[in-house]
Coordinates of N, CA and C and ligand atoms in Angstrom, one line a residue:
X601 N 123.1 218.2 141.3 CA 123.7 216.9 141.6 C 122.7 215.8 141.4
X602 N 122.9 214.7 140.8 CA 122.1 213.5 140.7 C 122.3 212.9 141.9
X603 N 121.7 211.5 141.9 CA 121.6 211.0 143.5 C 122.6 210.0 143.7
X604 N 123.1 209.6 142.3 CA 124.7 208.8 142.7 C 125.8 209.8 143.3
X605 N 125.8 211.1 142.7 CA 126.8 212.4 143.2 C 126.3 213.0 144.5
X606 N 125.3 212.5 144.9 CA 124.8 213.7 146.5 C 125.0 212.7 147.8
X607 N 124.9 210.7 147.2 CA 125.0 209.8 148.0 C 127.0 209.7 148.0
X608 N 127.3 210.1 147.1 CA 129.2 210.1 147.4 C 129.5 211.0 148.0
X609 N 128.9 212.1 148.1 CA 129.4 213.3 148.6 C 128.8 213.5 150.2
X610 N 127.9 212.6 150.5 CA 127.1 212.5 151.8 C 128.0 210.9 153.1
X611 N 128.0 210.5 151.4 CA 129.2 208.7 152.1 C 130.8 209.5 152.6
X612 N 131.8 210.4 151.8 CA 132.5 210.9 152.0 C 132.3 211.7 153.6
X613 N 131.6 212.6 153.2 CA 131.3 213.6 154.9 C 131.6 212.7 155.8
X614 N 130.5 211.7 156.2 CA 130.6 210.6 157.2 C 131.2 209.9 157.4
X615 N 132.2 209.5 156.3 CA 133.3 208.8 156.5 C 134.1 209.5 157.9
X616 N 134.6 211.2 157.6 CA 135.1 211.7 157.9 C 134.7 212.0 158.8
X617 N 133.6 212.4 159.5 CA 133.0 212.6 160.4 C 133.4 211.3 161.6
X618 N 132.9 210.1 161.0 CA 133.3 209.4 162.2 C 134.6 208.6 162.4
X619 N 135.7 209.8 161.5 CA 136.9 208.4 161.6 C 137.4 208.6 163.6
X620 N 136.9 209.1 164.3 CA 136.9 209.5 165.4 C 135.9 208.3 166.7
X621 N 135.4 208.1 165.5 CA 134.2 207.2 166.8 C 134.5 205.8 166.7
X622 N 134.8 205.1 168.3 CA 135.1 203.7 167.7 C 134.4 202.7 169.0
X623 N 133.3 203.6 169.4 CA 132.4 202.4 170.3 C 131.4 201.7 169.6
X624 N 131.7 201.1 168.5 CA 130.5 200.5 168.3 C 129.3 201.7 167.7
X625 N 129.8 203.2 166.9 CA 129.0 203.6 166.6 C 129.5 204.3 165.2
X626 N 130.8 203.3 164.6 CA 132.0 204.0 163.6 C 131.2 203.7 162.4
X627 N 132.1 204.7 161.5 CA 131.8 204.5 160.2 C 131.4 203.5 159.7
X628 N 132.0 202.1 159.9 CA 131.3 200.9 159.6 C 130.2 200.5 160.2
X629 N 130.2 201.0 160.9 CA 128.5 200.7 161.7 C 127.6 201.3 160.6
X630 N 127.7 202.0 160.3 CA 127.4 203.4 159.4 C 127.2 202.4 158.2
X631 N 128.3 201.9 157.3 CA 128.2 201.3 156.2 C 127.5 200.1 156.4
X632 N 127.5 199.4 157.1 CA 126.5 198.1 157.2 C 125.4 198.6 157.4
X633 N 124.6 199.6 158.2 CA 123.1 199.9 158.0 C 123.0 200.3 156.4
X634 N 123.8 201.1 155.8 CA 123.5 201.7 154.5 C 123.1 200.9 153.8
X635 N 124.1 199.4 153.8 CA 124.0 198.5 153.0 C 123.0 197.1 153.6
X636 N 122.7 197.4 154.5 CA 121.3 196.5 154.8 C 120.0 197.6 154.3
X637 N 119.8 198.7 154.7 CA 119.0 199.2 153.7 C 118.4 199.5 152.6
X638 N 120.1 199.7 151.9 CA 119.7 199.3 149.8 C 119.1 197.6 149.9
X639 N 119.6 196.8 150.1 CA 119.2 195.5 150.3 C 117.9 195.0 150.8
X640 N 117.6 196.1 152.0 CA 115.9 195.9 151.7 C 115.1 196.3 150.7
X641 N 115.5 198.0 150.5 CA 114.9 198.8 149.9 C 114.5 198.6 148.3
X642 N 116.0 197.3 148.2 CA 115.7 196.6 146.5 C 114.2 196.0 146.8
X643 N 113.7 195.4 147.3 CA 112.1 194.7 147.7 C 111.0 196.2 147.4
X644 N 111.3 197.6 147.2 CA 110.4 198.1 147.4 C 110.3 199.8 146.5
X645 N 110.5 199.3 145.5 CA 110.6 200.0 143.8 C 109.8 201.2 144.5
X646 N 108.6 201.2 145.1 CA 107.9 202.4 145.6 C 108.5 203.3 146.4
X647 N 109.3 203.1 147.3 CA 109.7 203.4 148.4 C 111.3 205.0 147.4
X648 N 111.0 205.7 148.5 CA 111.8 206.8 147.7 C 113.7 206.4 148.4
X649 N 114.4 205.6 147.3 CA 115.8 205.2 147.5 C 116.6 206.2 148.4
X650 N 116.6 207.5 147.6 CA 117.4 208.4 148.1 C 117.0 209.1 149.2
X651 N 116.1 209.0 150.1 CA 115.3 209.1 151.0 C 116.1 208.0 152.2
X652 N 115.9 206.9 151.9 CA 116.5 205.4 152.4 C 117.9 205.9 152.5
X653 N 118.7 205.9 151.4 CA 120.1 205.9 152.0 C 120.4 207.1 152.5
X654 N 119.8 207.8 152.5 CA 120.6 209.5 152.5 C 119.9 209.3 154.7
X655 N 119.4 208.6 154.9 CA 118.5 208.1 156.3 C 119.4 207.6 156.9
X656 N 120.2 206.4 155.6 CA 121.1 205.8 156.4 C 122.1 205.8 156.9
X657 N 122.7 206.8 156.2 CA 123.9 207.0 156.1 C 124.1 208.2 157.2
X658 N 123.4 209.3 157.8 CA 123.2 210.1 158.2 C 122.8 210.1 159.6
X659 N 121.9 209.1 160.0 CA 121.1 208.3 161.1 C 122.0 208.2 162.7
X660 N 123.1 208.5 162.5 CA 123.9 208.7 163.8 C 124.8 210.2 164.2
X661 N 124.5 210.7 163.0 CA 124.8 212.3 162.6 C 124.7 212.7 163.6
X662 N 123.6 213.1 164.4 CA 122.8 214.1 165.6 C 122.7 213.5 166.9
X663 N 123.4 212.0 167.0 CA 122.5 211.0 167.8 C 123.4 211.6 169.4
X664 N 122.7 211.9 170.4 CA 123.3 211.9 171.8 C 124.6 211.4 172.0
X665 N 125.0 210.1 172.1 CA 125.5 209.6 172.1 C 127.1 209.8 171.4
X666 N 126.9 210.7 170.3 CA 127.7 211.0 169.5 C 128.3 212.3 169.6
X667 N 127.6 213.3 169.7 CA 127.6 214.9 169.8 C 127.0 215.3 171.0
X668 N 127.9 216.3 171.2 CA 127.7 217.1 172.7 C 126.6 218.0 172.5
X669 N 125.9 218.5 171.3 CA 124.6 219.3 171.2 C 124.1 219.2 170.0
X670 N 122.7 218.3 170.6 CA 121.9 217.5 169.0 C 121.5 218.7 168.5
X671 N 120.6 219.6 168.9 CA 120.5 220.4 168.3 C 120.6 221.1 167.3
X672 N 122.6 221.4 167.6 CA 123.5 222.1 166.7 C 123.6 221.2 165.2
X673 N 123.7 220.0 165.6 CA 124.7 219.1 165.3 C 123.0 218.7 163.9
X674 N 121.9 218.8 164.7 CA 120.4 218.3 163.9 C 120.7 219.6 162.7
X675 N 121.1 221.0 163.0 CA 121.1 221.5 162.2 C 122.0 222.0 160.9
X676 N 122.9 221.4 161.4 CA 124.1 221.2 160.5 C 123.9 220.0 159.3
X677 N 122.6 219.1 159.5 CA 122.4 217.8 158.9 C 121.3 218.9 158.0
X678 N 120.5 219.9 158.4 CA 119.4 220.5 157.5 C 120.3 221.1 156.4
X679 N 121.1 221.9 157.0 CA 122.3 222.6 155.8 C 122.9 221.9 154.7
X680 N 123.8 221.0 155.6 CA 124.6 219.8 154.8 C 123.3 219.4 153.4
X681 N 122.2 218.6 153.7 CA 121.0 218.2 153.1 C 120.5 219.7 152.1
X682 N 120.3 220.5 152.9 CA 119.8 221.9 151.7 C 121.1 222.4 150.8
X683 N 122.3 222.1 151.0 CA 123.4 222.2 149.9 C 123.7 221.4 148.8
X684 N 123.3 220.2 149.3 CA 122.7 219.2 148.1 C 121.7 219.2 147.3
X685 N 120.8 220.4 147.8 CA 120.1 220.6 146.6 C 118.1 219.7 147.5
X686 N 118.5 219.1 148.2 CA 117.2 218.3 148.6 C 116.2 219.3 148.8
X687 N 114.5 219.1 148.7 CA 113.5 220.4 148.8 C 113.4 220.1 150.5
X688 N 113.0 221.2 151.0 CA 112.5 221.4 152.3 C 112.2 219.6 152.4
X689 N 110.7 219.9 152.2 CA 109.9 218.5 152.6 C 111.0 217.2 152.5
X690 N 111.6 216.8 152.0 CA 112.1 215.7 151.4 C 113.3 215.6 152.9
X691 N 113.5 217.2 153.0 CA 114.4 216.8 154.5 C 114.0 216.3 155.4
X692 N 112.9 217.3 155.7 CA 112.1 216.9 156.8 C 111.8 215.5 157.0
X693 N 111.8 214.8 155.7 CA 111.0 213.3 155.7 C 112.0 212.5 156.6
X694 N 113.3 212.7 155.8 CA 114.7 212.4 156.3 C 115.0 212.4 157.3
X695 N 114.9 213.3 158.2 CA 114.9 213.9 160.0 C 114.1 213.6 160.4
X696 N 112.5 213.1 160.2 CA 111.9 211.8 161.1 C 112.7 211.1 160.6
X697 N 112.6 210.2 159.7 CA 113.2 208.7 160.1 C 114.3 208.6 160.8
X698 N 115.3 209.7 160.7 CA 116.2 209.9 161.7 C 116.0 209.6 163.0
X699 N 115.1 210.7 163.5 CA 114.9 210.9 164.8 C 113.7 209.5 165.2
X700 N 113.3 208.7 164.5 CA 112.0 207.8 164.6 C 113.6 206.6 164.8
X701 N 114.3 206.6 164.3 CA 114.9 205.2 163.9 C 115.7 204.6 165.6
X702 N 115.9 205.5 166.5 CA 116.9 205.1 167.8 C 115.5 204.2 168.4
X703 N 116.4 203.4 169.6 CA 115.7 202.8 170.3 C 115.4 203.3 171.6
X704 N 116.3 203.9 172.1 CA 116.0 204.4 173.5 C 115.6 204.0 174.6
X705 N 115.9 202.7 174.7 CA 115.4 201.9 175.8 C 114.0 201.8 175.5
X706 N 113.9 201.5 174.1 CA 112.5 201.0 174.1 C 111.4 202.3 174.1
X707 N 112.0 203.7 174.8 CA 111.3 204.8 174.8 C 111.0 205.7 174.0
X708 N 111.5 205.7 172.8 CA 111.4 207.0 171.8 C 109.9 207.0 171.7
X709 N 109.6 208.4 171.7 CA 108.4 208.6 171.7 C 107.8 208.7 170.3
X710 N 108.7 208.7 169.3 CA 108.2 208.7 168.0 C 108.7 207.2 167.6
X711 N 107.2 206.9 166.3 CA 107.4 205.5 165.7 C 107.5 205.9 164.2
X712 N 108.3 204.7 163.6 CA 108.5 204.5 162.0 C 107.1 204.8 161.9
X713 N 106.8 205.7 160.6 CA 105.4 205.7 159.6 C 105.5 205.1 158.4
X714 N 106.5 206.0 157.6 CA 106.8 205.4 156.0 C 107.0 204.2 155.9
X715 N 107.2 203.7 154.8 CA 107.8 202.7 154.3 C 109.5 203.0 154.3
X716 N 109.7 204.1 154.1 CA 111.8 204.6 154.5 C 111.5 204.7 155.8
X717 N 110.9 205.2 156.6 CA 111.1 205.1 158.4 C 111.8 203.7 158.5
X718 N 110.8 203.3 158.0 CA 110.7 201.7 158.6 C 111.8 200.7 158.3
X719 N 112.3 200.9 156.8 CA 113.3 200.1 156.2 C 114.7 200.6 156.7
X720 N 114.7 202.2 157.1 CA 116.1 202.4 157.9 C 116.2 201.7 159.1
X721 N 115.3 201.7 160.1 CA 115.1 201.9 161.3 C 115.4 199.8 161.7
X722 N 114.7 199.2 160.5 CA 115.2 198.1 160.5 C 116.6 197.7 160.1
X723 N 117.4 198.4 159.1 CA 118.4 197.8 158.6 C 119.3 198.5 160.4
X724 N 118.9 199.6 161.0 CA 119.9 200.1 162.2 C 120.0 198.7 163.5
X725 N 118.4 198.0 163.3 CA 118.5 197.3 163.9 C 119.3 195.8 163.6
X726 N 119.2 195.4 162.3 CA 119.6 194.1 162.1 C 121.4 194.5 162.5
X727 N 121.7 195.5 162.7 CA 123.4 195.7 163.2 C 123.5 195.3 164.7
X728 N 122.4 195.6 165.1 CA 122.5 195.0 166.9 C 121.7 193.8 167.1
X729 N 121.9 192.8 166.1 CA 121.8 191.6 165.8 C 122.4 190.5 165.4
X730 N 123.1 189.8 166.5 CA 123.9 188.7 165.7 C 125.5 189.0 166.1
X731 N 126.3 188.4 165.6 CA 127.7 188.4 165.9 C 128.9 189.7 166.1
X732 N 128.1 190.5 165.0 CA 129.0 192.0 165.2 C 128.2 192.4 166.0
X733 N 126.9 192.3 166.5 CA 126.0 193.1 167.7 C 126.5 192.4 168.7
X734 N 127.3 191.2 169.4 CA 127.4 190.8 170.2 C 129.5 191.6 170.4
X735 N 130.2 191.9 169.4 CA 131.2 192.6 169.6 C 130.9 194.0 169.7
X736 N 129.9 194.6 168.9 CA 129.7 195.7 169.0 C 129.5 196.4 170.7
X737 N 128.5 195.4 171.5 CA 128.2 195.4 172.6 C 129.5 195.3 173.9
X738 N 130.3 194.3 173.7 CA 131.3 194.6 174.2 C 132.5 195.3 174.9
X739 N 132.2 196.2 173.2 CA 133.4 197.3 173.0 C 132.5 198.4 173.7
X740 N 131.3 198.7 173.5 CA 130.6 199.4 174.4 C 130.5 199.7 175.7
X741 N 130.2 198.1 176.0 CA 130.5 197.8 177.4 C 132.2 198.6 178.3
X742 N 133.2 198.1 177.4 CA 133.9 198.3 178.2 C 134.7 199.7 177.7
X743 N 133.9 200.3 176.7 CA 134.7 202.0 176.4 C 133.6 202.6 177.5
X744 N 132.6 202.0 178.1 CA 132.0 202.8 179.5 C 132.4 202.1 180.7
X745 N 133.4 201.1 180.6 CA 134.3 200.6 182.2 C 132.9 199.8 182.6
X746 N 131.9 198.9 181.7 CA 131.3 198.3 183.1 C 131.8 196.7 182.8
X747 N 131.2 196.2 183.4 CA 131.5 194.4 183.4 C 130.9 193.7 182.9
X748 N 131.8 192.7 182.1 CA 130.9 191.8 180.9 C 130.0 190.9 182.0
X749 N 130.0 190.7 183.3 CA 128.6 189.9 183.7 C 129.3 189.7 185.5
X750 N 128.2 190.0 185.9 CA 128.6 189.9 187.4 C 127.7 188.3 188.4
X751 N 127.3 187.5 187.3 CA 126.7 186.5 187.8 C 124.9 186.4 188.4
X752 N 124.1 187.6 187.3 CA 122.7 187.4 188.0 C 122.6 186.2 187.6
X753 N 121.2 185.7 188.1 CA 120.7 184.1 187.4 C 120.1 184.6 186.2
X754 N 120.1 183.5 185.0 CA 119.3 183.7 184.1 C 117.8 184.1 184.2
X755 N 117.4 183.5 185.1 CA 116.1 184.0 185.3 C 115.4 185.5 185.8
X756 N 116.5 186.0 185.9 CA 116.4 187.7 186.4 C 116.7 188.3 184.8
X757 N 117.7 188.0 184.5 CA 117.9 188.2 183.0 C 116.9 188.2 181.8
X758 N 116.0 186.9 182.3 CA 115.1 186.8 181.2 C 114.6 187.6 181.2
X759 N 113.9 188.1 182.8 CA 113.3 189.0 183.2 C 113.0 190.6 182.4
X760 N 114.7 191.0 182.5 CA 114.8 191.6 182.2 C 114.2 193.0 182.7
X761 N 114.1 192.8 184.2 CA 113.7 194.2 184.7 C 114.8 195.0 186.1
X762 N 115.3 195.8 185.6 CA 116.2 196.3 186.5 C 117.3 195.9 186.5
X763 N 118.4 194.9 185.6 CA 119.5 194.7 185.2 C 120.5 195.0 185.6
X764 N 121.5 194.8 186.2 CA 122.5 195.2 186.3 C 123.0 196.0 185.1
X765 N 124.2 197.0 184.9 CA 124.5 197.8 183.9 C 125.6 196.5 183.4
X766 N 125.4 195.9 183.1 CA 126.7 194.6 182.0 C 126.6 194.2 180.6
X767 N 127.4 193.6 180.1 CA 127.5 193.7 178.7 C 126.7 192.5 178.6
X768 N 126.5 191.4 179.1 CA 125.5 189.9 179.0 C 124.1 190.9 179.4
X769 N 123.8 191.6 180.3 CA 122.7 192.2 180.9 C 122.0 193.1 179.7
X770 N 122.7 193.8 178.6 CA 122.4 194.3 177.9 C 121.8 193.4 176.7
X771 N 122.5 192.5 176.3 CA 121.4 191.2 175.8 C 120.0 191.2 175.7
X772 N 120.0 191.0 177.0 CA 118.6 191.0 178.0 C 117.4 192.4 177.7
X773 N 118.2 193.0 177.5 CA 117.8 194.4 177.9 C 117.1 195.1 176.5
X774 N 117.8 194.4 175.3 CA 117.8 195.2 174.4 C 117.7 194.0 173.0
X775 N 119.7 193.7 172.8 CA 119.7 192.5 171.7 C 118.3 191.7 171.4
X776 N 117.9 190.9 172.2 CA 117.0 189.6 172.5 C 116.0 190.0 171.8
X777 N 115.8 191.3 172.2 CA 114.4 192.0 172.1 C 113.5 192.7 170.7
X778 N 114.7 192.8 169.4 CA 114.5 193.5 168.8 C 114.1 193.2 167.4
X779 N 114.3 191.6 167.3 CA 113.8 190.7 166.0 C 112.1 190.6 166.0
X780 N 111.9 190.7 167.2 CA 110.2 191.3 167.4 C 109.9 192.2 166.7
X781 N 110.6 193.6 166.6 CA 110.3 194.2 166.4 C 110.6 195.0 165.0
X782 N 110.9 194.1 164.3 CA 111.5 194.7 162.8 C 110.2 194.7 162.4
X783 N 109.8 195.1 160.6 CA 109.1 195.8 160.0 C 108.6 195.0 159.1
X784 N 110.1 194.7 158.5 CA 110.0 194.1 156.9 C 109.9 192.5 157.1
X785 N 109.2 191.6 156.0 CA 109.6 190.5 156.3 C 111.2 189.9 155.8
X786 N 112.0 191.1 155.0 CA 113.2 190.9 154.9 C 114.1 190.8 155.6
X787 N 113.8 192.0 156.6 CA 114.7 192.2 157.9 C 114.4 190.9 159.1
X788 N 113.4 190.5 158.8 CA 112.9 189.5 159.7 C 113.7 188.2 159.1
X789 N 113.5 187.8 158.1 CA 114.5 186.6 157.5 C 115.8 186.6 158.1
X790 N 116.3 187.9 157.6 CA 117.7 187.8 158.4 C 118.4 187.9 159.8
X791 N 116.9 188.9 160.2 CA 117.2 188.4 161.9 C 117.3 187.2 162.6
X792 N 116.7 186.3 161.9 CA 116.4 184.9 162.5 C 117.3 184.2 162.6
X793 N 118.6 183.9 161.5 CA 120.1 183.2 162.3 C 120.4 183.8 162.6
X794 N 120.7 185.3 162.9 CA 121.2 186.0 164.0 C 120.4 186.1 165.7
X795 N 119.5 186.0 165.5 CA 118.9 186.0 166.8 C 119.3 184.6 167.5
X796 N 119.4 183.2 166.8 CA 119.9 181.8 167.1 C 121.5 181.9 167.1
X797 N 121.9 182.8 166.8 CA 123.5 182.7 167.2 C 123.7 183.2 168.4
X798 N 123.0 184.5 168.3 CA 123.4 185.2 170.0 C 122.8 183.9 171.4
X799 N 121.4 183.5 170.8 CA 121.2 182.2 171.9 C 122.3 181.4 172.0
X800 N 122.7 181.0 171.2 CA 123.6 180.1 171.4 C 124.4 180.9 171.9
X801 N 125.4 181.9 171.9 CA 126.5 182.0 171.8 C 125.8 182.2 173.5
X802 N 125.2 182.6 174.3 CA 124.4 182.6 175.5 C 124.9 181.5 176.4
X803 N 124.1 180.1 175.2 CA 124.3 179.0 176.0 C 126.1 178.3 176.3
X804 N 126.7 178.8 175.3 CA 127.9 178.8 175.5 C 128.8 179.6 176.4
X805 N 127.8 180.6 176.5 CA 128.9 181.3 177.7 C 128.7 181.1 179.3
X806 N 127.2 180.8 179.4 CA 127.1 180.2 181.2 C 127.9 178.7 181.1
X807 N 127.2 178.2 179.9 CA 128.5 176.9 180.3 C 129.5 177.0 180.8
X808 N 130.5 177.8 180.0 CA 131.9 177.9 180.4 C 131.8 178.8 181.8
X809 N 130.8 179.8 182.0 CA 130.7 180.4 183.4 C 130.4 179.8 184.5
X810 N 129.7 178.6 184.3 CA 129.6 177.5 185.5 C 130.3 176.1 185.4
X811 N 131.6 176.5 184.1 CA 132.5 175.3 184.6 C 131.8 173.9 183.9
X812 N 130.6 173.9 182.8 CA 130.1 172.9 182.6 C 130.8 172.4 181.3
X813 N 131.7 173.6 180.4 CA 131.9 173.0 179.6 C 133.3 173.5 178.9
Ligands
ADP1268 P1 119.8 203.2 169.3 O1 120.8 204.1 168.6 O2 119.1 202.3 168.4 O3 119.0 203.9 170.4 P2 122.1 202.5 170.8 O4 122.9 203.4 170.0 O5 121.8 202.7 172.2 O6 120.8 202.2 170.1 O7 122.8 201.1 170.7 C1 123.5 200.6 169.6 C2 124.4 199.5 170.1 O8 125.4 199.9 171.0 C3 123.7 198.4 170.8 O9 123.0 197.5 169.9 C4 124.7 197.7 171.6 O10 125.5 196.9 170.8 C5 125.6 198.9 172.0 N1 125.1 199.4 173.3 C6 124.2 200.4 173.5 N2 124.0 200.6 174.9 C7 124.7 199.6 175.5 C8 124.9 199.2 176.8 N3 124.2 199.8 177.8 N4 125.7 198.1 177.1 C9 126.3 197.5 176.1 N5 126.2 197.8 174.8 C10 125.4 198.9 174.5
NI1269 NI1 122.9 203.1 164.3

């Protein structure tokens, strides 16, 4: 297989795989990291392509969140990948940036190294950035029953320590936090009216929650 036939045949699987998931972690979630990653990854002729998409596209395959046993689910992604023909090594490279790319409350104990860690791990983030990150969040919020905002003050918020579980609190928690932390200066370009929308869209919403506007 060439790597236009192994990236169709890897886009198909996942399609299929997640026509089932719709918290904010569906197929389209899926296709907008892919396609913020070719988009970086055009900046970086060195960087191994099929590495990058085959990361991206794959990157929620094993995730907790998704599957009832990573494990199983991690090894099913080695097979799937060894049927296509990829060499050992080239997987493995692919399964860190996998397992390097979540955020985990900030906790994953593993960090981006490559230049593909890095460029997936940014394009996963610029999706919990900005307007579809602020519906994405939402639908999260309320496919786990909690409350878009129970009235902390902003200033606990800013804080950001010990939060209530809410969909504004998660902002706080997480959104706000993550344009810091991108890689590329491409990812960072485009974080930046996204990060100014969610402010806004912020200051728009205590408004109307205190009746000011
Ligand atoms: P990662 O895979 O990077 O560890 P998550 O999968 O936890 O990140 O989060 C992906 C997106 O799902 C977030 O950007 C957010 O939109 C939504 N989400 C995750 N956790 C929460 C939460 N506790 N409340 C609201 N939305 C959440
Ligand atoms: Ni993701």
């Amino acid at each position: 297989m060439n790597h236009k036939e192994i990236i169709q045949s890897i886009q198909k699987e996942m399609k299929e795989f997640f026509t089932q998931e719709h918290t904010g972690h569906d197929w389209y979630h899926i296709e907008r990291v892919w396609k913020n990653a070719r988009k970086i990854a055009a900046n970086y002729p060195e960087a191994n392509q099929l590495h990058i998409e085959l990361a991206a596209l794959l990157h929620d395959r094993y995730d907790h969140k998704i599957v009832d046993n990573v494990e199983k689910a991690k090894l099913e992604v080695r097979d799937l990948l060894g049927q296509h023909g990829l060499s050992k090594e080239l997987i493995e490279k692919i399964l860190y940036s996998i397992d390097a790319v979540g955020f985990r409350n900030g906790k994953n104990p593993l960090q981006p190294i490559s230049i593909e860690d890095k460029i997936v791990q940014d394009a996963d983030r610029l999706d919990a950035i900005g307007a579809i990150a602020i519906a994405r969040t939402f639908v999260y919020s309320g496919a786990h029953q909690r409350p878009i905002y129970t009235g902390e003050s902003q200033e606990i918020l800013e804080k950001a320590e010990q939060l209530e579980d809410t969909a504004i609190g998660h902002f706080y928690e997480k959104l706000l936090t993550l344009s810091d932390t991108l890689h590329t200066p491409e990812a960072r370009e485009i974080a930046k009216d996204r990060h100014k929308f969610m402010r806004e869209y912020l200051n728009q919403f205590f408004a109307e929650w205190e009746g000011l506007k």
